[in-house]
C-alpha positions as a Python dict, from the first residue, in 0.01 Angstrom:
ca = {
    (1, 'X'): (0, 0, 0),
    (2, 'X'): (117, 342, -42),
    (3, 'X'): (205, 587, 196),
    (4, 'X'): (51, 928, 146),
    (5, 'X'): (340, 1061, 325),
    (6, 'X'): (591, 1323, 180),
    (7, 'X'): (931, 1423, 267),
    (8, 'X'): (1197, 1695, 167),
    (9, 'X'): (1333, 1551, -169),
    (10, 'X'): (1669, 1609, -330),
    (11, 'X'): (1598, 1872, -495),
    (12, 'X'): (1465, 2118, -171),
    (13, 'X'): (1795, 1949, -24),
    (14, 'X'): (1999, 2079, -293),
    (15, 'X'): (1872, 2426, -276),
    (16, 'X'): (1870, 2489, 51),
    (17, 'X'): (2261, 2351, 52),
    (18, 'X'): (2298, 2636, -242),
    (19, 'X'): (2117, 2898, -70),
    (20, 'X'): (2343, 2859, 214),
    (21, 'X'): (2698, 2876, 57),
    (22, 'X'): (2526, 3226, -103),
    (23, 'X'): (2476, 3378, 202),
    (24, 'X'): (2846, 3284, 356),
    (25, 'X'): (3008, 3404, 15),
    (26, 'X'): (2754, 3626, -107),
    (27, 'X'): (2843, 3912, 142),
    (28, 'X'): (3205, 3891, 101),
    (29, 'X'): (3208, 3846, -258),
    (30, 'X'): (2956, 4101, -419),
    (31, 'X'): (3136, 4394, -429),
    (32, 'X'): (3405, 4210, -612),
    (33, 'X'): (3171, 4116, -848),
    (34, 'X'): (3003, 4412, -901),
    (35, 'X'): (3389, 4615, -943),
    (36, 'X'): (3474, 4334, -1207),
    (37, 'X'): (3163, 4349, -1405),
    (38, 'X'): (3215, 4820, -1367),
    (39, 'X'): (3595, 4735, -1516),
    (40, 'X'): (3513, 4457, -1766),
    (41, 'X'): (3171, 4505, -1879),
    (42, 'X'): (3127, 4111, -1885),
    (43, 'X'): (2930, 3883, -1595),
    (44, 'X'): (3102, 3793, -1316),
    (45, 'X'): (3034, 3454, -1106),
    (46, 'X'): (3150, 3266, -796),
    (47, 'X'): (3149, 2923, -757),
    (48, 'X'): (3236, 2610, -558),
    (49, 'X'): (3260, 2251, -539),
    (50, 'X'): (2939, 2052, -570),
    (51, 'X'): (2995, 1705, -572),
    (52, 'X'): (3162, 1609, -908),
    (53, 'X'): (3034, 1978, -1042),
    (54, 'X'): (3012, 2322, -998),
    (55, 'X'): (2715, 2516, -848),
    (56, 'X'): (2722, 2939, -874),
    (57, 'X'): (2675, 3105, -583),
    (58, 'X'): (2659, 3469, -667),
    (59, 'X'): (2664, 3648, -1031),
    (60, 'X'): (2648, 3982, -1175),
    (61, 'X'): (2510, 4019, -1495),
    (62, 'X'): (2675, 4205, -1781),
    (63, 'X'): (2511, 4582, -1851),
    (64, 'X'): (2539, 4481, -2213),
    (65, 'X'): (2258, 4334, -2409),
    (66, 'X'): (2483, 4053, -2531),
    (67, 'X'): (2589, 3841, -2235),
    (68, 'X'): (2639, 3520, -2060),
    (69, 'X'): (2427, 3444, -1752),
    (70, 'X'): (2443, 3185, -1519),
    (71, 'X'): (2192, 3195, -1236),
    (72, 'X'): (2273, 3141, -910),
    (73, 'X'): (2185, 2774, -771),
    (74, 'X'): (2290, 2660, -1149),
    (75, 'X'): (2487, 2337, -1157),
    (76, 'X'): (2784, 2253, -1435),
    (77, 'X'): (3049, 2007, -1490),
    (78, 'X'): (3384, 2039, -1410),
    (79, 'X'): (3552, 1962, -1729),
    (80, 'X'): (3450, 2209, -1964),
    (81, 'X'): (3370, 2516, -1761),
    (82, 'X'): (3682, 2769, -1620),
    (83, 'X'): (3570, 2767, -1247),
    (84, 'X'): (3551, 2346, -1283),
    (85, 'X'): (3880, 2322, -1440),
    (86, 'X'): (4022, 2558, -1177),
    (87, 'X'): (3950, 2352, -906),
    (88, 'X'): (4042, 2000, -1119),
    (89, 'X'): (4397, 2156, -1156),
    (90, 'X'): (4401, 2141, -763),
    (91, 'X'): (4293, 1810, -723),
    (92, 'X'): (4579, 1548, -654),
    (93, 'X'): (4562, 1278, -932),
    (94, 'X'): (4402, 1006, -701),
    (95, 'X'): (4092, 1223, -713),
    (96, 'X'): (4105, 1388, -1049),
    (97, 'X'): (4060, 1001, -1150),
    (98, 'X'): (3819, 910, -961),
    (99, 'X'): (3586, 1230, -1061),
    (100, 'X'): (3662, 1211, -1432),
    (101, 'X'): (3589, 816, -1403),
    (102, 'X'): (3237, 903, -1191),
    (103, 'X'): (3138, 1205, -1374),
    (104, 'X'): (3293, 1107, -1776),
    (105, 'X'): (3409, 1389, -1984),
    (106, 'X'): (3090, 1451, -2184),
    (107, 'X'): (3101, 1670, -2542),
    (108, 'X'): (2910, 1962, -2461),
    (109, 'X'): (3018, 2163, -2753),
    (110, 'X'): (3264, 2039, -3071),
    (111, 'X'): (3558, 2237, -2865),
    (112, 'X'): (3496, 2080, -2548),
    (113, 'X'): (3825, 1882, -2415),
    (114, 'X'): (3656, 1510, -2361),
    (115, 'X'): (3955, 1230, -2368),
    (116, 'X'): (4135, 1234, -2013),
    (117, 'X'): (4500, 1329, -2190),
    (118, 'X'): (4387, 1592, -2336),
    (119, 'X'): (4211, 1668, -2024),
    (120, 'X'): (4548, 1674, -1794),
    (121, 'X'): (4769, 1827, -2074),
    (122, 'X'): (4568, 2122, -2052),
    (123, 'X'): (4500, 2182, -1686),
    (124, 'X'): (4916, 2205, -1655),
    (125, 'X'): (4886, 2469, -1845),
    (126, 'X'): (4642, 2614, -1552),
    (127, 'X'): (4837, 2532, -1295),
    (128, 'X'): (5123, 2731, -1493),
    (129, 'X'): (4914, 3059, -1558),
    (130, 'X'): (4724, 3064, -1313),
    (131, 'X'): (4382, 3061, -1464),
    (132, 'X'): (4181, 2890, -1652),
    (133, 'X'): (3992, 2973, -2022),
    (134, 'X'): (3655, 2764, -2108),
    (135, 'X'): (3674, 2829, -2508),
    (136, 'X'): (3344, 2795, -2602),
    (137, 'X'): (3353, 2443, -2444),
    (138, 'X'): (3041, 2450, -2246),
    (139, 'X'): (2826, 2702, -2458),
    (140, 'X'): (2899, 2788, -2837),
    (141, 'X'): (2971, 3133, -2845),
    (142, 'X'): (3058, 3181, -2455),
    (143, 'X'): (3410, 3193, -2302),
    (144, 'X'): (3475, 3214, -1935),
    (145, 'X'): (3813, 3303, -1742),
    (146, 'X'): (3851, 3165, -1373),
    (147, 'X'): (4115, 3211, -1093),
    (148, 'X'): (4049, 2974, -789),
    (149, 'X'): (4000, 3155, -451),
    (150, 'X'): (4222, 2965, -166),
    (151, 'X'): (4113, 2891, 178),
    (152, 'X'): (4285, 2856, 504),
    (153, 'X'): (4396, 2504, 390),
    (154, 'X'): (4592, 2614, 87),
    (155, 'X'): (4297, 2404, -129),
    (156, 'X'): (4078, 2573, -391),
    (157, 'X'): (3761, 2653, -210),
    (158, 'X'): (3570, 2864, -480),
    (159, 'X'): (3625, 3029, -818),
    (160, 'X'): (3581, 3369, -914),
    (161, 'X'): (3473, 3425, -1308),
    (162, 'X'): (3444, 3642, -1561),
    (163, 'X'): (3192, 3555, -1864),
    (164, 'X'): (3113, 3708, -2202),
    (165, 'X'): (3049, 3651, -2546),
    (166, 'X'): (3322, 3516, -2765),
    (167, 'X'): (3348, 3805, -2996),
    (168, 'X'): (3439, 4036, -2692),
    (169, 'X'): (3642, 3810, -2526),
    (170, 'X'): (3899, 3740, -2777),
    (171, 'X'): (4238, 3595, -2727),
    (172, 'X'): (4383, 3983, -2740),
    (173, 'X'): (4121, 4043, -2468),
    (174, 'X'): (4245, 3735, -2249),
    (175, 'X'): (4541, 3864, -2081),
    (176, 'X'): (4368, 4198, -1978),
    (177, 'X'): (4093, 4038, -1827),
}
């Protein structure tokens, strides 16, 4: 027989997780947010760890009619977005494995890196510049630039990001922003 009962489903738990990590970060992070999207003109995110993705905690939109959004609460892989790669370059390889082997390295886009080689080539190339580009490898037409945000630990504990569309953000654009 079935129970008429209900409880709190993934979902609510989810949500209420994300609406907590806002309000620690939210506070501290705004005004950074809002000063990068006065200098830039693009959107500007955080985000942290979510399991084997991302989740944005806090974004300011663009003033520009063309622009990227990602609302807060919004989940995304790790792979093929600049705040996920940021915090992949920090993991140590026993974990990198076991979260590309759990979460796969799924073709969003035709420039999204999906073979694991690839995959590690490129995030030495974050650890060396200290940032990390999404090339239209989540969203055709969108490119992101993240730096991860350090806690007490010394680990990556969020990501900081700047979004746009590709035809502002061009490579001569990259090393500004």
């Amino acid at each position: 027989q079935a129970s008429k009962r209900y409880g709190v489903g993934r979902g609510i738990a989810d949500l209420n997780r994300a609406m907590l990590l806002k309000h620690e970060f939210s506070q501290h992070a705004q005004p950074y947010l809002e000063r990068l999207v006065d200098e830039t003109k693009e959107s500007a995110s955080l985000a942290a760890l979510y399991g084997t993705s991302i989740i944005y905690l806090n974004h300011v939109e663009s003033p520009l009619i063309m622009r990227v959004s990602t609302p807060v609460g919004t989940l995304a892989p790790l792979h093929c977005t600049a705040s996920g790669k940021v915090f992949l370059a920090d993991f140590g390889p026993e974990l990198f494995e076991e979260v590309v082997r759990f979460s796969g390295l799924e073709a969003y886009t035709g420039s999204t890196i999906s073979t694991r080689d690839e995959l590690v080539e490129h995030l030495r190339g974050v650890e060396r510049q200290g940032y990390a580009l999404d090339d239209e490898e989540y969203e055709q037409g969108a490119r992101c630039i993240a730096v991860g945000l350090r806690g007490s630990s010394g680990a990556v504990s969020a990501a900081i990001s700047i979004s746009g569309p590709s035809i502002r953000m061009t490579d001569d654009r990259v090393p500004e922003l």
